[in-house]
Amino acid sequence: MSVQVVSAAAAAKVPEVELKDLSPSEAEPQLGLSTAAVSAMAPPAGGGDPEAPAPAAERPPALGPGSGPAAALSPAAGKVPQASAMKRSDPHHQHQRHRDGGEALVSPDGTVTEAPRTVKKQIQFADQKQEFNKRPTKIGRRSLSRSISQSSTDSYSSAASYTDSSDDETSPRDKQQKNSKGNSDFCVKNIKQAEFGRREIEIAEQEMPALMALRKRAQGEKPLAGAKIVGCTHITAQTAVLMETLGALGAQCRWAACNIYSTLNEVAAALAESGFPVFAWKGESEDDFWWCIDRCVNVEGWQPNMILDDGGDLTHWIYKKYPNMFKKIKGIVEESVTGVHRLYQLSKAGKLCVPAMNVNDSVTKQKFDNLYCCRESILDGLKRTTDMMFGGKQVVVCGYGEVGKGCCAALKAMGSIVYVTEIDPICALQACMDGFRLVKLNEVIRQVDIVITCTGNKNVVTREHLDRMKNSCIVCNMGHSNTEIDVASLRTPELTWERVRSQVDHVIWPDGKRIVLLAEGRLLNLSCSTVPTFVLSITATTQALALIELYNAPEGRYKQDVYLLPKKMDEYVASLHLPTFDAHLTELTDEQAKYLGLNKNGPFKPNYYRY
Ligand code: NAD
């Protein structure tokens, strides 16, 4: 595998620019939903201008035999639909409720313009000038972390760190480290952990078939040649597979962590050992966090031309500190709800100066990450923290969206008695039809053994609910932020907190009643369990394709707006994961394709299709 690396010459020197929060403005932005084709990934063999008529002979299906090298990374490119954006005022557009609270506008021709979701969590940035040389004490580091964005602080320990030595208190910033080739352009906890990290990466590769397939297909074809990607994501074995795939596709990468707790030190070491400039370690302070991001972008002789962000912090940093860099940047790929929301804000304010791809709302993310990931990981998170048995237990799940559906399905399969609360009659009806009792939380709060929130909302479980829970009731959250359970209301003098295990607190009432609070109300699965690599593979592949698409898109295909991944690429991501199951996809006959009005190579559904 060829991994291109880049060396940083100079240490970061950060200009003193004050960072300010961006407040959401009143008017909702308009988001153009691109259905532009992805033919740029497979030029000249029938690709070329996306607005041009489809080639006479369609390219073979992506997974079909005989795809030439040019088509190696391409979904089957058919006729290229034009990207479109529509105004909300257009009376011909129907409004669809967006799952996250916004709306999708559906035009008569089926094109969809997505409006942004309502604000759930505003990114908060350090509002002081950064003084990188003043580093906080160990205790100070924790408290500082509060002003980092939520996504930066949600604990995400998708795999245990096998090699961490708690004895080593030296900040990585104070260590002089070199990899075996003498390269020192990185900052990780301990480069000597590289071998363990490499093993983790190799294990992850087994469950990330699509990225491995992209690497194979890219032999000789480098769709990211010349790409200089700066990334800010969780640094886990799965991210490492993504980064090494981007390297194999021709990109140079520099990477920081989007979360101060989530870095797997051994994986970061393995990446540094193989030449990736990685700046991340588990337990960064806030000051470290921004320093690491800065080391990725403030490099002599190297400027990024693509951004891969998770949470929006990196994008924000470049906007605030190095706005001129955007002259060379071809696009932003953003994964998280929070970061995407921020992009919408920039777009609305007319400040988005490059095209951005919203990976968070692509079907392959929403349906797989939210539903299947939670279906698999809810039990794991509960089991690891409490050793509980699920059979016969009474559970109430608040919210029957994708995450709620996944949690309910898993618990039902284990023999739990599951109640659901909902505010939306459609989701409520779904819960009823799926065989769950729809209740108000008050009705069952005294009797349930477990309360799980997955609404994305705030104060769903209040102090009043907590007061009424029975002894040993387990309370946890699967939603994005720690707002769903009113944990703050439990920090009162009459209640005693006992930390009984990592991420497990007993909160004890004066009469001896205790509830079991998991992960202090933060995301249970990301804090206390592993999440399935295969699901992360789907998201990572979507990110890789979004980068390829934006990097190769001809001038003008994408404007300074936020786009959803073209449907065809969503389908391609899914198709790359099918061989794992020895799945055999049925092909449309010519007659059937004509009957349905579809291209035989897809896209197979209109953009408003809900799956
Ligand atoms: P969703 O919008 O599909 O579902 C949320 C549901 O909660 C909606 O049906 C809504 O009507 C309902 N709801 C809102 N307020 C409520 C209330 N007060 N009481 C009862 N129901 C209420 O969203 P989703 O995709 O299911 O995601 C839910 C949350 O989980 C989000 O915060 C999301 O970011 C997060 N998430 C977590 C993971 C994970 O791995 N834990 C993965 C993906 C998403």
XYZ file of C-alpha atoms and ligand atoms in Angstrom:
655
model
C 0.000 0.000 0.000
C 1.404 3.366 -0.853
C 0.774 6.012 1.691
C 1.861 9.475 0.886
C 2.909 11.568 3.755
C 3.834 15.119 4.150
C 6.345 16.611 6.435
C 5.748 19.696 8.471
C 8.673 21.961 8.683
C 7.734 24.413 11.292
C 6.012 24.239 14.588
C 2.662 25.913 14.767
C 2.562 29.587 15.504
C -0.945 30.785 15.956
C -2.008 34.337 15.382
C -3.997 35.845 18.203
C -7.460 35.893 16.757
C -10.441 35.895 19.006
C -12.876 33.069 18.407
C -16.529 33.827 18.667
C -19.546 31.602 18.612
C -21.764 31.914 15.629
C -25.348 32.333 16.657
C -28.080 30.812 14.635
C -29.801 33.438 12.582
C -33.499 33.691 12.038
C -34.163 32.698 8.474
C -33.783 29.097 7.477
C -31.188 28.557 4.827
C -31.951 26.875 1.620
C -30.094 23.733 0.911
C -29.694 22.556 -2.604
C -29.870 18.825 -2.791
C -27.488 17.671 -5.403
C -28.245 14.633 -7.395
C -25.283 15.360 -9.578
C -23.703 12.253 -10.911
C -20.424 10.921 -9.811
C -18.899 10.441 -13.179
C -15.852 12.465 -12.247
C -14.696 9.476 -10.312
C -14.425 7.613 -13.527
C -13.317 9.967 -16.226
C -12.934 9.714 -19.480
C -14.732 6.421 -20.061
C -18.087 7.950 -20.579
C -17.718 10.375 -17.706
C -16.772 13.898 -18.599
C -19.165 16.730 -18.203
C -21.840 15.824 -15.708
C -24.366 17.961 -17.477
C -23.750 16.202 -20.751
C -26.163 13.582 -22.008
C -25.505 10.090 -20.815
C -23.108 8.094 -22.908
C -24.730 5.754 -25.359
C -23.338 2.737 -23.612
C -23.807 2.973 -19.889
C -20.867 2.011 -17.794
C -21.120 -1.433 -16.279
C -22.485 -1.750 -12.790
C -19.969 -0.856 -10.150
C -19.606 -4.367 -8.939
C -19.908 -5.966 -12.278
C -17.017 -7.748 -13.832
C -14.936 -6.023 -16.377
C -14.993 -2.566 -14.932
C -11.934 -0.919 -16.351
C -9.511 0.925 -14.171
C -11.169 4.189 -14.980
C -14.386 2.906 -13.561
C -12.652 1.322 -10.682
C -13.973 3.683 -8.094
C -17.167 4.665 -9.709
C -20.687 3.658 -9.102
C -22.261 2.810 -12.356
C -22.604 6.169 -13.957
C -25.729 6.652 -15.899
C -27.535 9.676 -17.086
C -26.543 12.539 -14.950
C -29.301 14.353 -13.166
C -28.668 17.981 -12.478
C -28.159 19.299 -9.032
C -31.064 21.412 -8.030
C -32.045 23.803 -5.350
C -35.479 25.190 -4.713
C -36.950 28.079 -2.840
C -39.206 27.378 0.097
C -41.717 29.882 -1.137
C -42.496 27.835 -4.207
C -46.125 26.765 -3.794
C -45.535 23.606 -5.792
C -43.283 22.199 -3.160
C -44.661 20.008 -0.460
C -43.096 20.264 2.950
C -41.948 17.060 4.527
C -41.114 16.791 8.156
C -37.434 16.138 8.492
C -36.511 13.571 11.041
C -34.366 15.979 12.911
C -36.989 18.653 13.074
C -36.380 20.472 9.815
C -38.285 20.056 6.633
C -37.646 18.653 3.225
C -39.251 20.372 0.284
C -40.449 18.066 -2.431
C -41.034 19.476 -5.853
C -43.469 17.948 -8.288
C -40.606 16.341 -10.163
C -39.489 14.611 -7.073
C -36.438 16.684 -6.333
C -35.934 17.420 -2.696
C -34.494 20.435 -1.025
C -33.666 19.802 2.578
C -34.061 22.504 5.127
C -31.850 22.348 8.156
C -32.815 20.813 11.400
C -33.613 22.880 14.388
C -30.682 23.707 16.568
C -29.929 20.933 18.963
C -26.543 21.834 20.175
C -24.610 24.883 19.279
C -20.937 24.325 18.842
C -19.121 26.205 21.480
C -15.632 27.262 20.810
C -12.989 28.467 23.121
C -13.784 32.099 23.460
C -10.419 33.077 24.735
C -7.321 33.750 22.788
C -5.364 30.551 22.527
C -2.212 30.499 24.500
C -0.700 27.239 23.564
C 2.279 27.455 25.777
C 0.301 27.762 28.962
C -0.889 24.291 29.567
C -3.353 23.430 32.268
C -2.699 21.037 35.055
C -4.216 17.586 34.846
C -7.217 18.686 36.881
C -7.543 21.844 34.865
C -7.673 19.900 31.647
C -11.002 18.326 32.435
C -12.763 21.511 33.322
C -11.474 23.255 30.249
C -13.030 20.636 28.059
C -16.491 22.021 28.705
C -16.055 24.777 26.212
C -15.192 22.435 23.386
C -18.025 21.378 21.155
C -20.251 18.585 22.368
C -18.949 16.229 19.783
C -15.492 16.888 21.072
C -16.344 15.775 24.531
C -18.794 12.965 24.112
C -16.758 10.075 25.274
C -16.309 7.608 22.506
C -14.371 4.607 23.550
C -15.280 2.283 20.758
C -12.473 0.005 21.723
C -10.510 -0.355 24.849
C -7.043 1.019 24.845
C -4.805 -1.938 25.447
C -1.539 -0.249 25.917
C -2.152 2.921 27.841
C 0.151 3.427 30.689
C -1.442 5.626 33.275
C 2.008 6.071 34.816
C 3.179 8.215 31.964
C 1.960 11.664 32.893
C 4.216 13.554 30.475
C 2.226 15.502 27.954
C 2.934 14.273 24.432
C 3.670 17.886 23.588
C 6.674 17.736 25.881
C 8.100 14.586 24.327
C 10.531 14.357 21.453
C 9.441 11.328 19.456
C 10.472 9.920 16.114
C 9.133 7.009 14.162
C 11.441 4.257 12.930
C 12.178 6.260 9.780
C 13.306 9.268 11.787
C 10.177 11.289 11.040
C 8.931 13.472 13.875
C 5.992 15.214 12.203
C 3.367 13.899 14.600
C 2.362 14.120 18.218
C 0.975 11.002 19.853
C 1.055 9.559 23.323
C 3.712 6.930 22.706
C 5.105 5.917 19.339
C 6.248 2.627 20.875
C 2.628 1.460 20.946
C 2.554 1.356 17.149
C 2.734 -2.419 16.886
C -0.379 -2.894 19.029
C -2.171 -0.232 17.050
C -1.281 -1.924 13.788
C -2.925 -5.100 15.053
C -6.097 -3.149 15.866
C -6.103 -1.625 12.405
C -5.686 -5.036 10.791
C -8.618 -6.377 12.792
C -10.766 -3.433 11.708
C -9.808 -4.004 8.073
C -11.557 -7.373 8.213
C -14.866 -5.665 8.867
C -14.415 -2.778 6.447
C -14.764 -4.531 3.109
C -15.796 -1.531 1.061
C -12.740 0.512 1.914
C -10.533 -2.458 1.186
C -12.340 -2.885 -2.124
C -11.751 0.775 -2.945
C -8.055 0.267 -2.299
C -7.936 -2.716 -4.613
C -9.875 -0.991 -7.314
C -7.619 2.023 -7.008
C -4.496 0.124 -7.969
C -3.112 2.221 -10.780
C -5.944 4.699 -10.414
C -5.488 7.469 -7.869
C -8.662 9.515 -7.752
C -7.277 11.511 -4.849
C -3.852 12.196 -6.377
C -2.929 15.719 -5.363
C -5.559 15.846 -2.640
C -4.282 17.284 0.621
C -6.816 16.282 3.189
C -6.881 17.671 6.659
C -9.070 15.577 8.905
C -10.570 15.917 12.347
C -12.433 12.792 13.405
C -12.395 10.199 16.158
C -9.038 8.462 15.865
C -9.899 4.820 16.106
C -8.875 1.731 14.208
C -11.764 2.294 11.812
C -10.652 5.855 11.069
C -7.167 4.518 10.503
C -8.522 2.209 7.821
C -10.226 5.203 6.220
C -7.058 7.321 6.379
C -4.914 4.593 4.918
C -7.467 4.111 2.170
C -7.341 7.819 1.357
C -3.558 7.482 1.264
C -3.820 4.513 -1.083
C -6.082 6.567 -3.326
C -3.358 9.188 -3.629
C -4.160 11.692 -0.891
C -1.823 13.281 1.574
C -3.415 13.481 4.990
C -2.880 15.320 8.249
C -5.156 14.418 11.121
C -6.351 15.567 14.542
C -8.950 14.137 16.890
C -12.445 15.571 17.055
C -12.894 14.347 20.613
C -10.569 14.750 23.551
C -11.309 11.300 24.986
C -11.806 9.102 21.963
C -8.331 8.665 20.526
C -6.923 5.178 20.688
C -3.325 5.966 21.485
C -1.925 2.826 19.948
C -3.788 3.451 16.711
C -2.519 7.026 16.578
C 0.974 5.609 17.148
C 0.563 3.088 14.335
C -0.523 5.834 11.956
C 2.421 7.999 12.973
C 4.736 5.042 12.507
C 3.495 4.535 8.963
C 4.107 8.177 8.202
C 0.816 9.930 8.828
C 1.151 13.253 10.597
C -1.302 12.562 13.416
C -1.742 14.950 16.315
C -3.936 13.314 18.927
C -3.977 11.425 22.185
C -6.564 10.304 24.666
C -7.253 12.867 27.378
C -6.228 16.030 25.589
C -6.921 19.301 27.334
C -8.857 21.914 25.453
C -5.644 23.741 24.807
C -4.137 20.536 23.420
C -7.216 19.999 21.289
C -6.844 23.278 19.420
C -3.069 22.963 19.326
C -3.408 19.594 17.576
C -5.834 21.000 15.031
C -3.522 23.892 14.431
C -0.539 21.595 13.883
C -2.512 19.952 11.115
C -3.236 23.099 9.188
C -0.501 25.545 10.080
C 2.343 23.866 8.246
C 5.089 25.434 6.216
C 4.954 24.375 2.597
C 1.662 22.481 2.819
C -1.880 23.667 2.496
C -4.961 21.514 2.649
C -7.306 21.430 -0.313
C -9.962 19.179 1.282
C -11.475 19.046 4.761
C -12.945 15.985 6.435
C -14.594 17.092 9.637
C -16.686 15.547 12.380
C -18.242 18.203 14.561
C -17.197 21.333 12.694
C -14.311 22.325 14.933
C -11.636 22.021 12.257
C -13.722 23.910 9.724
C -14.372 26.619 12.269
C -10.693 26.868 13.139
C -9.724 27.408 9.516
C -12.510 29.946 9.058
C -11.374 31.904 12.049
C -7.634 31.603 11.816
C -6.746 30.971 8.203
C -9.645 32.114 6.019
C -7.306 32.523 3.046
C -6.837 28.786 2.990
C -10.311 28.471 1.534
C -8.968 29.815 -1.742
C -7.365 26.428 -2.275
C -9.918 24.237 -0.556
C -12.200 22.374 -2.936
C -14.703 21.130 -0.426
C -15.704 20.087 3.057
C -17.086 16.708 4.021
C -18.882 16.790 7.355
C -20.205 13.839 9.283
C -21.979 15.064 12.388
C -25.354 16.645 13.048
C -23.607 19.467 14.844
C -21.095 20.181 12.113
C -23.704 19.979 9.401
C -25.879 22.418 11.246
C -22.996 24.813 11.416
C -22.441 24.522 7.671
C -26.087 25.390 7.112
C -25.601 28.452 9.261
C -22.595 29.524 7.232
C -24.501 28.898 4.040
C -27.457 30.885 5.304
C -25.193 33.761 6.263
C -23.618 33.649 2.787
C -20.292 32.787 4.385
C -19.815 29.285 3.100
C -17.064 29.738 0.582
C -16.685 26.173 -0.688
C -19.075 23.309 -1.426
C -19.800 21.019 1.483
C -21.106 17.483 1.572
C -23.514 16.554 4.348
C -22.675 12.944 5.085
C -24.768 12.899 8.234
C -28.021 12.891 6.331
C -27.090 10.426 3.661
C -29.269 7.352 3.734
C -26.331 5.075 4.318
C -25.456 6.990 7.471
C -28.915 7.551 8.911
C -30.324 4.133 8.303
C -27.285 2.146 9.264
C -25.465 4.208 11.837
C -28.585 5.235 13.728
C -30.723 2.138 13.436
C -28.422 -0.845 13.141
C -25.555 0.536 15.151
C -27.861 1.216 18.086
C -29.667 -2.081 17.689
C -26.315 -3.809 18.083
C -24.734 -1.654 20.727
C -27.490 -0.879 23.230
C -27.307 -4.320 24.807
C -23.533 -4.229 24.849
C -23.480 -0.882 26.652
C -26.002 -2.017 29.252
C -24.379 -5.387 29.774
C -20.843 -4.115 30.196
C -21.841 -1.526 32.729
C -24.403 -3.452 34.764
C -24.102 -7.195 33.957
C -27.874 -7.193 33.854
C -30.173 -9.797 32.376
C -32.696 -8.456 29.890
C -35.325 -11.190 29.834
C -38.526 -10.087 31.536
C -37.193 -6.661 32.446
C -39.478 -3.683 31.920
C -37.885 -1.019 29.776
C -39.162 2.325 28.603
C -37.589 3.793 25.484
C -38.216 7.495 24.927
C -38.365 8.323 21.230
C -39.185 5.915 18.432
C -37.001 7.359 15.678
C -34.175 5.362 14.107
C -32.225 5.020 17.345
C -35.313 4.185 19.394
C -36.402 1.587 16.866
C -33.003 -0.074 17.062
C -33.009 -0.119 20.869
C -36.566 -1.455 21.076
C -35.908 -4.211 18.557
C -32.839 -5.424 20.436
C -34.516 -5.397 23.832
C -37.654 -7.083 22.554
C -35.542 -9.824 21.013
C -33.987 -10.431 24.430
C -37.394 -10.874 26.047
C -37.718 -7.486 27.694
C -41.120 -5.879 28.086
C -40.734 -2.656 26.153
C -42.758 0.554 26.482
C -42.311 3.507 24.151
C -42.962 7.211 24.577
C -43.358 9.465 21.540
C -44.553 12.937 20.661
C -45.041 12.242 16.970
C -48.199 10.299 16.103
C -46.561 8.682 13.082
C -43.662 7.242 15.049
C -46.115 6.441 17.831
C -48.271 4.454 15.441
C -45.193 2.653 14.156
C -44.356 1.688 17.730
C -47.883 0.347 18.251
C -47.811 -1.615 15.001
C -44.427 -3.041 15.962
C -46.028 -4.393 19.112
C -44.866 -1.906 21.733
C -47.083 -0.259 24.344
C -47.173 3.482 23.809
C -47.292 5.257 27.143
C -46.525 8.521 28.817
C -43.387 8.340 30.867
C -45.306 9.169 34.035
C -47.494 6.111 33.621
C -44.650 3.614 33.831
C -41.894 5.456 35.622
C -42.548 3.739 38.960
C -42.418 0.229 37.573
C -39.689 0.128 34.916
C -36.249 -1.368 35.406
C -34.553 0.642 32.661
C -35.146 4.063 31.129
C -33.472 4.837 27.805
C -33.699 8.201 26.070
C -33.179 8.571 22.328
C -35.040 11.693 21.307
C -32.331 14.250 20.568
C -34.427 16.473 22.803
C -33.826 17.958 26.244
C -35.226 17.275 29.708
C -37.099 14.201 28.625
C -36.326 12.624 31.982
C -36.759 15.239 34.682
C -35.896 15.291 38.368
C -39.529 14.489 39.084
C -39.225 11.308 37.031
C -35.957 10.454 38.713
C -37.547 10.926 42.139
C -40.299 8.492 41.277
C -38.146 5.706 39.829
C -37.930 2.493 41.748
C -34.838 1.300 43.538
C -32.053 0.135 41.177
C -33.672 1.582 38.086
C -31.058 2.030 35.355
C -31.107 5.341 33.500
C -29.200 5.995 30.312
C -29.167 7.998 27.108
C -28.566 7.010 23.493
C -29.197 10.472 22.000
C -26.519 12.777 20.720
C -26.040 15.040 23.677
C -26.323 14.791 27.413
C -29.378 17.023 27.567
C -32.043 14.320 27.596
C -31.737 13.356 31.252
C -31.667 16.205 33.721
C -28.465 15.012 35.354
C -27.698 18.446 36.752
C -30.811 18.219 38.929
C -29.250 15.225 40.682
C -26.300 17.226 41.890
C -27.983 18.422 45.045
C -26.779 18.040 48.638
C -29.429 15.539 49.714
C -28.368 13.017 47.069
C -25.194 10.992 47.356
C -23.222 9.978 44.290
C -21.149 6.820 44.341
C -18.927 5.938 41.405
C -19.206 2.146 41.402
C -17.483 1.446 38.106
C -16.107 3.396 35.228
C -19.111 5.199 33.698
C -21.493 3.873 36.362
C -22.792 6.072 39.177
C -25.204 5.163 41.910
C -27.243 8.168 42.927
C -28.643 7.555 46.389
C -31.719 9.217 47.917
C -31.956 9.894 51.654
C -34.302 6.891 52.106
C -31.701 4.584 50.593
C -33.249 4.312 47.142
C -30.603 4.354 44.462
C -30.727 4.727 40.723
C -27.997 3.565 38.384
C -26.909 6.363 36.078
C -24.784 5.346 33.118
C -22.148 7.558 31.496
C -23.553 10.565 33.352
C -26.271 10.805 30.752
C -23.934 10.912 27.755
C -24.268 8.560 24.791
C -24.272 5.096 26.300
C -22.974 3.097 23.397
C -20.204 5.461 22.465
C -19.159 5.817 26.078
C -19.457 2.281 27.362
C -19.383 -0.236 24.540
C -17.992 -0.898 21.136
C -19.871 0.065 18.038
C -19.857 -2.359 15.125
C -16.986 -1.795 12.731
C -19.107 -2.882 9.806
C -21.498 0.007 10.381
C -18.598 2.416 10.691
C -17.324 0.998 7.433
C -20.490 2.163 5.734
C -20.079 5.678 7.077
C -16.350 5.760 6.328
C -16.942 4.629 2.748
C -19.532 7.355 2.359
C -16.961 9.864 3.588
C -14.315 8.570 1.190
C -16.684 8.764 -1.778
C -17.839 12.223 -0.779
C -14.205 13.366 -0.746
C -13.575 11.787 -4.142
C -16.714 13.370 -5.545
C -15.958 16.866 -4.302
C -12.292 16.651 -5.227
C -12.954 15.517 -8.775
C -16.110 17.468 -9.498
C -15.678 19.757 -12.466
C -15.864 23.474 -11.805
C -19.432 24.547 -11.285
C -20.960 21.213 -10.426
C -21.105 22.157 -6.784
C -21.624 25.684 -5.642
C -20.951 27.207 -2.233
C -23.720 25.280 -0.612
C -24.390 22.150 1.412
C -25.196 19.021 -0.557
C -26.354 15.548 0.172
C -24.389 12.758 -1.363
C -25.847 11.861 -4.749
C -28.224 8.942 -4.376
C -26.173 6.886 -6.775
C -23.224 7.059 -4.450
C -25.346 6.012 -1.498
C -26.371 3.003 -3.537
C -22.772 2.363 -4.448
C -21.724 2.402 -0.793
C -24.397 -0.170 -0.051
C -23.423 -2.315 -3.018
C -19.810 -2.438 -1.877
C -20.965 -3.990 1.392
C -23.183 -6.662 -0.111
C -20.482 -9.204 -0.990
C -19.831 -9.689 2.726
C -23.198 -11.392 2.942
C -22.806 -13.314 -0.292
C -25.869 -11.347 -1.313
C -27.118 -11.615 -4.854
C -28.726 -8.490 -6.183
C -31.421 -8.854 -8.802
C -30.866 -6.872 -11.988
C -33.688 -5.103 -13.737
C -34.548 -6.439 -17.144
C -34.738 -3.859 -19.919
C -38.473 -4.284 -19.929
C -38.752 -3.757 -16.183
C -36.467 -0.742 -16.263
C -38.609 0.804 -18.966
C -41.771 -0.020 -17.049
C -40.492 1.665 -13.877
C -38.818 4.491 -15.752
C -35.461 3.671 -14.200
C -31.938 3.473 -15.398
C -30.817 -0.138 -14.991
C -27.784 1.059 -13.055
C -29.685 3.268 -10.694
C -30.482 5.445 -8.925
C -33.335 3.170 -7.993
C -35.300 5.487 -5.790
C -36.301 9.142 -5.895
C -34.607 11.378 -3.383
C -37.686 11.600 -1.195
C -37.934 7.844 -0.770
C -37.847 7.019 2.932
C -36.540 3.452 2.996
P -35.164 10.741 15.121
O -35.489 12.165 14.905
O -35.399 9.755 14.030
O -35.929 10.194 16.409
C -36.129 10.901 17.589
C -37.569 10.660 18.009
O -37.776 11.205 19.299
C -38.565 11.333 17.067
O -39.467 10.383 16.557
C -39.265 12.357 17.957
O -40.628 12.508 17.620
C -39.086 11.752 19.333
N -39.158 12.712 20.430
C -38.715 13.998 20.484
N -38.963 14.529 21.687
C -39.563 13.565 22.433
C -40.038 13.493 23.751
N -39.967 14.547 24.571
N -40.579 12.349 24.183
C -40.682 11.268 23.369
N -40.238 11.274 22.087
C -39.683 12.408 21.620
O -33.638 10.727 15.519
P -32.723 9.426 15.631
O -32.016 9.206 14.345
O -33.480 8.322 16.250
O -31.637 9.979 16.659
C -32.004 10.259 17.985
C -30.800 10.811 18.718
O -29.772 9.822 18.751
C -30.184 12.020 18.063
O -29.729 12.887 19.056
C -29.030 11.447 17.288
O -27.997 12.385 17.067
C -28.574 10.359 18.196
N -27.817 9.263 17.562
C -27.188 8.416 18.403
C -26.467 7.357 17.878
C -25.740 6.433 18.787
O -24.888 5.685 18.325
N -26.066 6.419 20.050
C -26.404 7.142 16.496
C -27.084 8.014 15.685
C -27.788 9.071 16.215
